[in-house]
Every structure is written in structure tokens, then in C-alpha cells.
mmCIF file of C-alpha atoms and ligand atoms in Angstrom:
data_model
loop_
_atom_site.group_PDB
_atom_site.id
_atom_site.type_symbol
_atom_site.label_atom_id
_atom_site.label_comp_id
_atom_site.label_asym_id
_atom_site.label_seq_id
_atom_site.Cartn_x
_atom_site.Cartn_y
_atom_site.Cartn_z
ATOM 1 C CA MET T 8 -22.876 2.724 29.504
ATOM 2 C CA SER T 9 -21.994 0.035 31.752
ATOM 3 C CA ALA T 10 -23.793 -2.700 29.798
ATOM 4 C CA SER T 11 -21.800 -4.776 27.387
ATOM 5 C CA GLN T 12 -23.582 -5.243 24.105
ATOM 6 C CA GLN T 13 -23.829 -8.969 24.546
ATOM 7 C CA LEU T 14 -27.526 -10.075 23.906
ATOM 8 C CA VAL T 15 -28.908 -11.917 26.798
ATOM 9 C CA ILE T 16 -32.407 -11.863 25.969
ATOM 10 C CA LYS T 17 -34.069 -11.343 22.349
ATOM 11 C CA ALA T 18 -37.930 -11.676 21.877
ATOM 12 C CA SER T 19 -38.992 -11.580 18.243
ATOM 13 C CA ASN T 20 -42.083 -10.795 16.925
ATOM 14 C CA LEU T 21 -44.181 -12.284 20.019
ATOM 15 C CA TRP T 22 -47.714 -12.665 19.898
ATOM 16 C CA TYR T 23 -49.952 -14.031 22.516
ATOM 17 C CA SER T 24 -53.455 -13.538 23.060
ATOM 18 C CA HIS T 25 -56.122 -14.231 25.988
ATOM 19 C CA ASP T 26 -59.611 -14.556 25.717
ATOM 20 C CA ALA T 27 -59.459 -13.435 21.984
ATOM 21 C CA THR T 28 -57.612 -10.487 23.253
ATOM 22 C CA ASP T 29 -54.098 -9.471 21.888
ATOM 23 C CA ILE T 30 -51.856 -9.199 24.709
ATOM 24 C CA MET T 31 -48.741 -9.249 22.854
ATOM 25 C CA ALA T 32 -49.112 -8.180 19.213
ATOM 26 C CA GLY T 33 -45.858 -8.151 17.501
ATOM 27 C CA VAL T 34 -43.500 -7.572 20.436
ATOM 28 C CA SER T 35 -39.940 -7.393 19.633
ATOM 29 C CA PHE T 36 -36.861 -6.044 22.088
ATOM 30 C CA GLU T 37 -33.333 -7.088 23.085
ATOM 31 C CA VAL T 38 -31.846 -7.035 26.640
ATOM 32 C CA HIS T 39 -28.226 -6.442 26.671
ATOM 33 C CA GLY T 40 -25.822 -8.004 29.262
ATOM 34 C CA GLY T 41 -25.426 -5.700 32.386
ATOM 35 C CA GLU T 42 -28.395 -3.461 31.761
ATOM 36 C CA VAL T 43 -31.363 -2.702 33.719
ATOM 37 C CA PHE T 44 -34.280 -2.879 31.287
ATOM 38 C CA GLY T 45 -37.419 -1.553 32.267
ATOM 39 C CA VAL T 46 -40.825 -2.451 30.920
ATOM 40 C CA MET T 47 -43.588 0.146 31.494
ATOM 41 C CA GLY T 48 -47.313 -0.363 30.903
ATOM 42 C CA MET T 49 -50.440 0.056 32.767
ATOM 43 C CA SER T 50 -52.190 -2.501 34.798
ATOM 44 C CA GLY T 51 -53.353 -5.282 32.406
ATOM 45 C CA ALA T 52 -51.065 -4.426 29.498
ATOM 46 C CA GLY T 53 -49.040 -7.658 29.761
ATOM 47 C CA LYS T 54 -46.185 -7.017 31.903
ATOM 48 C CA THR T 55 -46.585 -10.089 34.041
ATOM 49 C CA THR T 56 -47.400 -12.188 30.996
ATOM 50 C CA LEU T 57 -43.905 -10.826 29.323
ATOM 51 C CA LEU T 58 -42.170 -12.141 32.102
ATOM 52 C CA ARG T 59 -43.877 -15.447 31.948
ATOM 53 C CA LEU T 60 -42.903 -15.746 28.330
ATOM 54 C CA LEU T 61 -39.355 -14.982 28.967
ATOM 55 C CA MET T 62 -39.253 -17.856 31.454
ATOM 56 C CA GLY T 63 -40.964 -20.333 29.016
ATOM 57 C CA LEU T 64 -44.039 -20.517 31.705
ATOM 58 C CA VAL T 65 -46.344 -19.682 28.812
ATOM 59 C CA GLN T 66 -45.949 -20.377 25.126
ATOM 60 C CA PRO T 67 -46.282 -17.260 22.508
ATOM 61 C CA ASP T 68 -48.838 -17.917 19.755
ATOM 62 C CA ALA T 69 -45.955 -16.902 17.597
ATOM 63 C CA GLY T 70 -42.752 -15.263 17.688
ATOM 64 C CA GLU T 71 -39.514 -16.446 19.309
ATOM 65 C CA VAL T 72 -38.019 -15.771 22.621
ATOM 66 C CA PHE T 73 -33.967 -16.298 22.884
ATOM 67 C CA VAL T 74 -31.973 -16.473 26.066
ATOM 68 C CA ASP T 75 -28.350 -16.642 25.680
ATOM 69 C CA GLY T 76 -28.822 -16.984 22.057
ATOM 70 C CA GLU T 77 -30.921 -20.236 22.384
ATOM 71 C CA SER T 78 -34.283 -20.484 21.368
ATOM 72 C CA ILE T 79 -36.829 -21.371 24.228
ATOM 73 C CA VAL T 80 -40.121 -21.714 22.518
ATOM 74 C CA GLY T 81 -41.128 -25.335 22.222
ATOM 75 C CA LEU T 82 -38.514 -26.735 24.698
ATOM 76 C CA SER T 83 -39.366 -29.494 27.020
ATOM 77 C CA GLU T 84 -39.621 -28.895 30.596
ATOM 78 C CA THR T 85 -36.310 -30.392 31.358
ATOM 79 C CA GLN T 86 -34.858 -28.217 28.732
ATOM 80 C CA LEU T 87 -36.664 -25.128 30.346
ATOM 81 C CA ASN T 88 -35.603 -25.810 33.688
ATOM 82 C CA ARG T 89 -31.943 -25.345 32.314
ATOM 83 C CA ILE T 90 -32.766 -22.183 30.971
ATOM 84 C CA ARG T 91 -34.761 -20.962 33.832
ATOM 85 C CA ALA T 92 -31.762 -21.797 36.337
ATOM 86 C CA LYS T 93 -30.022 -18.722 34.611
ATOM 87 C CA MET T 94 -33.031 -16.373 35.856
ATOM 88 C CA GLY T 95 -33.660 -15.163 39.198
ATOM 89 C CA MET T 96 -37.351 -14.223 39.729
ATOM 90 C CA CYS T 97 -38.530 -11.763 42.137
ATOM 91 C CA PHE T 98 -42.194 -12.174 42.360
ATOM 92 C CA GLN T 99 -44.875 -9.124 42.822
ATOM 93 C CA TYR T 100 -45.865 -10.805 46.195
ATOM 94 C CA SER T 101 -42.580 -11.936 48.050
ATOM 95 C CA ALA T 102 -43.688 -15.552 48.054
ATOM 96 C CA LEU T 103 -41.613 -16.805 50.827
ATOM 97 C CA PHE T 104 -42.334 -19.987 52.471
ATOM 98 C CA ASP T 105 -44.197 -18.810 55.627
ATOM 99 C CA SER T 106 -43.489 -21.939 57.895
ATOM 100 C CA MET T 107 -39.735 -21.699 57.253
ATOM 101 C CA THR T 108 -37.014 -19.315 58.883
ATOM 102 C CA VAL T 109 -35.282 -16.650 56.441
ATOM 103 C CA ALA T 110 -32.119 -18.856 56.414
ATOM 104 C CA GLU T 111 -34.368 -21.947 55.397
ATOM 105 C CA ASN T 112 -36.004 -19.960 52.616
ATOM 106 C CA LEU T 113 -32.575 -19.085 51.113
ATOM 107 C CA ALA T 114 -31.333 -22.817 51.548
ATOM 108 C CA PHE T 115 -34.281 -24.279 49.785
ATOM 109 C CA GLY T 116 -33.326 -23.978 46.010
ATOM 110 C CA LEU T 117 -29.620 -24.686 46.967
ATOM 111 C CA ARG T 118 -30.397 -27.817 48.808
ATOM 112 C CA ARG T 119 -32.419 -28.986 45.577
ATOM 113 C CA ARG T 120 -29.755 -28.060 43.148
ATOM 114 C CA ASN T 121 -26.609 -29.433 44.679
ATOM 115 C CA LYS T 122 -25.230 -31.105 47.950
ATOM 116 C CA LEU T 123 -23.359 -28.315 49.887
ATOM 117 C CA PRO T 124 -21.611 -28.851 53.167
ATOM 118 C CA GLU T 125 -23.677 -27.241 55.969
ATOM 119 C CA GLU T 126 -20.890 -24.725 56.721
ATOM 120 C CA GLU T 127 -20.422 -23.651 52.982
ATOM 121 C CA LEU T 128 -24.400 -23.327 52.754
ATOM 122 C CA ARG T 129 -24.480 -20.961 56.106
ATOM 123 C CA ARG T 130 -21.848 -19.100 54.556
ATOM 124 C CA LYS T 131 -23.606 -18.628 51.246
ATOM 125 C CA ILE T 132 -26.671 -17.481 53.009
ATOM 126 C CA ALA T 133 -24.797 -14.811 55.125
ATOM 127 C CA GLU T 134 -22.988 -13.597 52.352
ATOM 128 C CA HIS T 135 -26.671 -13.116 50.142
ATOM 129 C CA LEU T 136 -28.378 -11.573 53.068
ATOM 130 C CA GLU T 137 -25.561 -9.280 53.421
ATOM 131 C CA ILE T 138 -25.786 -8.019 49.892
ATOM 132 C CA VAL T 139 -29.357 -7.244 50.377
ATOM 133 C CA GLY T 140 -28.713 -5.269 53.449
ATOM 134 C CA MET T 141 -30.531 -8.241 55.889
ATOM 135 C CA HIS T 142 -27.170 -9.113 57.687
ATOM 136 C CA GLY T 143 -28.368 -11.428 60.799
ATOM 137 C CA THR T 144 -31.766 -12.217 59.831
ATOM 138 C CA GLU T 145 -31.328 -15.709 59.229
ATOM 139 C CA GLU T 146 -33.412 -17.105 62.256
ATOM 140 C CA MET T 147 -36.443 -14.788 61.752
ATOM 141 C CA MET T 148 -39.751 -15.868 60.188
ATOM 142 C CA PRO T 149 -41.185 -13.783 57.472
ATOM 143 C CA SER T 150 -44.006 -12.910 59.516
ATOM 144 C CA GLU T 151 -41.850 -10.807 61.431
ATOM 145 C CA LEU T 152 -40.579 -9.023 58.708
ATOM 146 C CA SER T 153 -42.070 -5.995 56.695
ATOM 147 C CA GLY T 154 -42.794 -5.931 53.268
ATOM 148 C CA GLY T 155 -39.690 -4.331 52.213
ATOM 149 C CA MET T 156 -37.947 -6.651 54.004
ATOM 150 C CA LYS T 157 -39.566 -9.752 52.804
ATOM 151 C CA LYS T 158 -38.676 -8.422 49.312
ATOM 152 C CA ARG T 159 -35.175 -8.238 49.957
ATOM 153 C CA VAL T 160 -35.186 -11.981 51.310
ATOM 154 C CA GLY T 161 -36.934 -12.740 48.033
ATOM 155 C CA ILE T 162 -34.145 -11.128 46.058
ATOM 156 C CA ALA T 163 -31.501 -12.841 48.242
ATOM 157 C CA ARG T 164 -33.354 -16.251 47.542
ATOM 158 C CA ALA T 165 -32.985 -15.669 43.926
ATOM 159 C CA LEU T 166 -29.477 -14.366 43.820
ATOM 160 C CA ILE T 167 -28.309 -17.396 45.882
ATOM 161 C CA LEU T 168 -28.941 -19.707 43.023
ATOM 162 C CA ASN T 169 -26.302 -17.390 40.766
ATOM 163 C CA PRO T 170 -28.630 -16.147 37.850
ATOM 164 C CA ASP T 171 -27.290 -14.261 34.993
ATOM 165 C CA ILE T 172 -30.451 -12.413 34.647
ATOM 166 C CA MET T 173 -32.804 -11.075 37.467
ATOM 167 C CA LEU T 174 -36.595 -10.639 36.376
ATOM 168 C CA TYR T 175 -38.498 -8.389 38.631
ATOM 169 C CA ASP T 176 -42.364 -7.993 38.533
ATOM 170 C CA GLU T 177 -43.512 -4.806 40.379
ATOM 171 C CA PRO T 178 -40.698 -5.046 42.830
ATOM 172 C CA THR T 179 -41.866 -2.055 44.810
ATOM 173 C CA ALA T 180 -45.506 -2.468 44.873
ATOM 174 C CA GLY T 181 -47.208 -1.765 48.197
ATOM 175 C CA LEU T 182 -43.818 -0.652 49.714
ATOM 176 C CA ASP T 183 -43.654 3.005 51.376
ATOM 177 C CA PRO T 184 -41.470 5.203 49.108
ATOM 178 C CA ILE T 185 -38.349 5.054 51.659
ATOM 179 C CA MET T 186 -38.404 1.044 51.059
ATOM 180 C CA ALA T 187 -39.035 1.471 47.303
ATOM 181 C CA SER T 188 -35.825 3.224 47.007
ATOM 182 C CA VAL T 189 -34.110 0.835 49.077
ATOM 183 C CA ILE T 190 -35.134 -1.942 46.539
ATOM 184 C CA ASP T 191 -34.462 0.380 43.643
ATOM 185 C CA ASP T 192 -30.831 1.056 44.673
ATOM 186 C CA LEU T 193 -30.341 -2.614 45.168
ATOM 187 C CA ILE T 194 -31.398 -3.326 41.825
ATOM 188 C CA VAL T 195 -29.096 -0.794 40.402
ATOM 189 C CA ARG T 196 -26.395 -1.684 42.869
ATOM 190 C CA LEU T 197 -26.476 -5.556 41.481
ATOM 191 C CA ARG T 198 -25.910 -4.113 37.825
ATOM 192 C CA ASP T 199 -22.957 -1.807 38.956
ATOM 193 C CA GLU T 200 -21.246 -4.330 41.384
ATOM 194 C CA PHE T 201 -21.965 -7.744 39.819
ATOM 195 C CA GLY T 202 -22.828 -6.721 36.037
ATOM 196 C CA MET T 203 -26.411 -8.284 36.783
ATOM 197 C CA THR T 204 -28.525 -7.963 33.661
ATOM 198 C CA SER T 205 -32.213 -7.073 34.973
ATOM 199 C CA VAL T 206 -35.582 -6.991 33.464
ATOM 200 C CA VAL T 207 -37.925 -4.581 35.602
ATOM 201 C CA VAL T 208 -41.606 -4.502 34.633
ATOM 202 C CA THR T 209 -43.791 -1.896 36.477
ATOM 203 C CA HIS T 210 -46.421 0.693 36.090
ATOM 204 C CA GLU T 211 -44.477 3.151 38.403
ATOM 205 C CA VAL T 212 -42.785 5.196 35.363
ATOM 206 C CA ASP T 213 -40.832 7.530 37.691
ATOM 207 C CA GLU T 214 -39.232 4.279 39.222
ATOM 208 C CA LEU T 215 -37.687 3.363 35.950
ATOM 209 C CA LEU T 216 -36.690 6.832 34.632
ATOM 210 C CA SER T 217 -34.547 6.563 37.676
ATOM 211 C CA ILE T 218 -33.023 3.127 37.546
ATOM 212 C CA ALA T 219 -33.432 1.830 34.105
ATOM 213 C CA ASP T 220 -30.914 1.931 31.266
ATOM 214 C CA ARG T 221 -33.415 1.664 28.800
ATOM 215 C CA ILE T 222 -37.521 1.422 29.086
ATOM 216 C CA MET T 223 -39.841 -0.259 26.875
ATOM 217 C CA MET T 224 -43.679 0.936 26.688
ATOM 218 C CA LEU T 225 -46.246 -1.409 26.089
ATOM 219 C CA TYR T 226 -49.731 -0.254 25.200
ATOM 220 C CA GLU T 227 -52.275 -2.201 23.682
ATOM 221 C CA GLY T 228 -49.827 -5.148 22.904
ATOM 222 C CA GLN T 229 -47.267 -3.144 21.069
ATOM 223 C CA ILE T 230 -44.012 -1.236 21.791
ATOM 224 C CA ILE T 231 -44.717 2.344 21.723
ATOM 225 C CA ALA T 232 -41.097 3.442 22.695
ATOM 226 C CA CYS T 233 -37.900 1.847 23.858
ATOM 227 C CA ASP T 234 -35.312 3.981 24.458
ATOM 228 C CA SER T 235 -33.230 5.509 27.355
ATOM 229 C CA PRO T 236 -34.876 7.563 30.128
ATOM 230 C CA ALA T 237 -33.273 10.833 28.819
ATOM 231 C CA ALA T 238 -34.614 10.193 25.357
ATOM 232 C CA LEU T 239 -38.060 9.414 26.463
ATOM 233 C CA GLN T 240 -38.272 12.421 28.402
ATOM 234 C CA GLN T 241 -37.476 14.510 25.576
ATOM 235 C CA SER T 242 -39.863 12.690 23.317
ATOM 236 C CA GLU T 243 -42.837 14.400 21.410
ATOM 237 C CA ASN T 244 -44.930 11.135 20.972
ATOM 238 C CA PRO T 245 -47.822 11.997 22.846
ATOM 239 C CA TYR T 246 -48.142 8.433 24.225
ATOM 240 C CA VAL T 247 -44.676 8.599 25.418
ATOM 241 C CA GLN T 248 -45.419 11.870 27.036
ATOM 242 C CA GLN T 249 -48.748 10.807 28.783
ATOM 243 C CA PHE T 250 -46.584 7.816 30.077
ATOM 244 C CA VAL T 251 -43.620 10.007 31.459
ATOM 245 C CA HIS T 252 -46.031 12.415 32.636
ATOM 246 C CA GLY T 253 -48.482 10.441 34.041
ATOM 247 C CA THR T 254 -51.333 12.380 32.953
ATOM 248 C CA ALA T 255 -54.763 11.346 32.579
ATOM 249 C CA SER T 256 -55.620 13.341 29.442
ATOM 250 C CA GLY T 257 -54.074 12.220 26.006
ATOM 251 C CA PRO T 258 -54.445 9.536 23.496
ATOM 252 C CA ILE T 259 -54.266 6.708 26.094
ATOM 253 C CA GLU T 260 -57.481 6.043 27.557
ATOM 254 C CA VAL T 261 -57.427 5.669 31.314
HETATM 255 N N1 ADP I 2 -53.685 -17.007 32.517
HETATM 256 C C1 ADP I 2 -54.239 -15.848 32.639
HETATM 257 N N2 ADP I 2 -55.321 -16.015 33.036
HETATM 258 C C2 ADP I 2 -56.228 -14.773 33.035
HETATM 259 N N3 ADP I 2 -55.967 -13.797 32.682
HETATM 260 C C3 ADP I 2 -54.957 -13.873 31.904
HETATM 261 C C4 ADP I 2 -54.048 -14.916 31.856
HETATM 262 N N4 ADP I 2 -52.875 -14.424 31.172
HETATM 263 C C5 ADP I 2 -53.187 -13.277 31.024
HETATM 264 N N5 ADP I 2 -54.298 -12.727 31.234
HETATM 265 C C6 ADP I 2 -55.033 -11.432 30.949
HETATM 266 O O1 ADP I 2 -54.169 -10.658 30.159
HETATM 267 C C7 ADP I 2 -53.958 -9.221 30.455
HETATM 268 C C8 ADP I 2 -52.657 -8.770 30.874
HETATM 269 O O2 ADP I 2 -52.311 -9.551 32.155
HETATM 270 P P1 ADP I 2 -50.908 -9.237 32.900
HETATM 271 O O3 ADP I 2 -49.795 -9.807 32.132
HETATM 272 O O4 ADP I 2 -51.026 -10.002 34.283
HETATM 273 O O5 ADP I 2 -50.927 -7.566 32.925
HETATM 274 P P2 ADP I 2 -49.935 -6.666 33.742
HETATM 275 O O6 ADP I 2 -48.897 -7.461 34.547
HETATM 276 O O7 ADP I 2 -49.421 -5.594 33.079
HETATM 277 O O8 ADP I 2 -50.953 -6.073 34.826
HETATM 278 C C9 ADP I 2 -55.024 -9.048 31.513
HETATM 279 O O9 ADP I 2 -56.156 -8.398 30.942
HETATM 280 C C10 ADP I 2 -55.037 -10.584 32.065
HETATM 281 O O10 ADP I 2 -56.424 -10.507 32.601
HETATM 282 MG MG1 MG I 3 -48.764 -7.774 36.570
#
């Protein structure tokens, strides 16, 4: 396993309800340094909410989230911003600024953070576009890009801020299968080449089976399994089997 055993994220007995429904009902898990940690659950299972909890964008009703060993529940916005600086977020919808070029999109966060000489900024932008396979697109506008290209620019925009952890929300939703595999390869390559720690949430189980080191399955606010793809594929738990095989019949009501 390429992952070190360093704990990067730890969620401990998280509870979160919305409109009197428990979305997280005692969820605990750990994400190790350098691993691709997948979170699988059906639509509405609370995957996006979980990412928001990890970033401190919403507060749990009970439980703790630790990032690099530091408890983030109840921190002030200033302290949370310091924690969030460790995390790169790839949103479900690419969320690029439509009125800015690709280069300006990448420069935006950097400019806010520190004053870099223009030359250095340009070099960093080129380097990060190269990493995501978007070399030479600096002057393009988001409207000229395909869905997969936008996604990659969104990833570059997060990476350029040098995060320790990347969080992906349905990174391949709406992409054709070829573009989806380009994004999946990129997530894996960031782990292999840079030791990036990633949390990938999706309802696409096949995607996680092929890229994740471990997969956590969420159902009705609880973790029904958290294991390697190989172990999940061999699991005799009927819930896990239904997720893995994507069948309509089984204990999970669809
Ligand atoms: N801020 C919110 N406003 C409205 N509904 C919310 C909010 N947060 C969570 N929910 C509800 O919580 C459930 C889980 O949502 P979400 O985390 O988006 O699930 P997923 O990303 O797995 O599809 C849904 O039923 C959703 O309607
Ligand atoms: Mg979601």
C-alpha cells in the first residue's frame, strides 16, 4: 500500500440531522496520508454533507472531526480558514469563474493568498495546467472548454494552492466514460506521484472500485462497510453486495 499510516482526517461519531432526518447517525472513519479514500452512497445519502462537515462548512450536531490531529468542530472562521487551506475542493459543478480566462481562474486564489511576482505566477499556472493535461490553455475561456476540461481546470485551481488533501464531489458526474477515466487516472496519479491524500465521494461504485484504496459505504446515515475494493467485492454482506453489483433487488430499497 502506498499510503503511510499517518492520520490525515479522523471523523469520530458524527451526528448530523436535517429536517428531523438523521443524515449522519454515528459515523466514524479515518483517512490515512497518501490514500484515495472513497465514499459511496446513493443520491441523498449525505456524501456532499460529509465533505461539508470535513471542511467545517457545517457543524455536526455531535461528534468530532480532526484534520492533521486538530479538532475543527467549534473553531472560529479564521481558524477554519487555516484548516481549509490544507484542503483542495473539486466541486460537483466545476465552479469556474466564467468571465475569467483559465489562467485568471488559477491565479485567483494564489493572488489572494500571497504576492508572487507575475513571472513566478505564470510559471506555476503553466506547471499546474501541465499536471492535469491542460497545457497551453491559459487564455481560453471556460465556455470554450468541455465538461472534462473544466473539471481538470477546477482540479488545477485547487492543486495550485498546494493542499495536503483533495476532496472530490462526484468528480466524473456528467462526463462521458473516456473523460471520466481521464479524471480517475488523474486522481490516482496525484496519489502516486505526489502522495496526495484524496477523499472521493460518488454514487458510482465501479469508479471507486477501480481507483480507491479503501471505500466506505454509507446507507441511512450509517457505515455499512469500510474496506478495500477486493474485500468489498468478496463481502457476503447483502447490503455491500447490492452496492457492489448495483442490483435493484436486495435489502436496500431503491
Ligand atoms: N443545507 C441543506 N439544505 C437542504 N437539504 C439538505 C441540506 N443539507 C442536507 N440536506 C439533505 O440531506 C440529505 C443528504 O444530502 P447530500 O449530502 O446532498 O446527499 P448526497 O450528496 O449523498 O446526494 C438530502 O436529503 C438533502 O436534501
Ligand atoms: Mg452530493
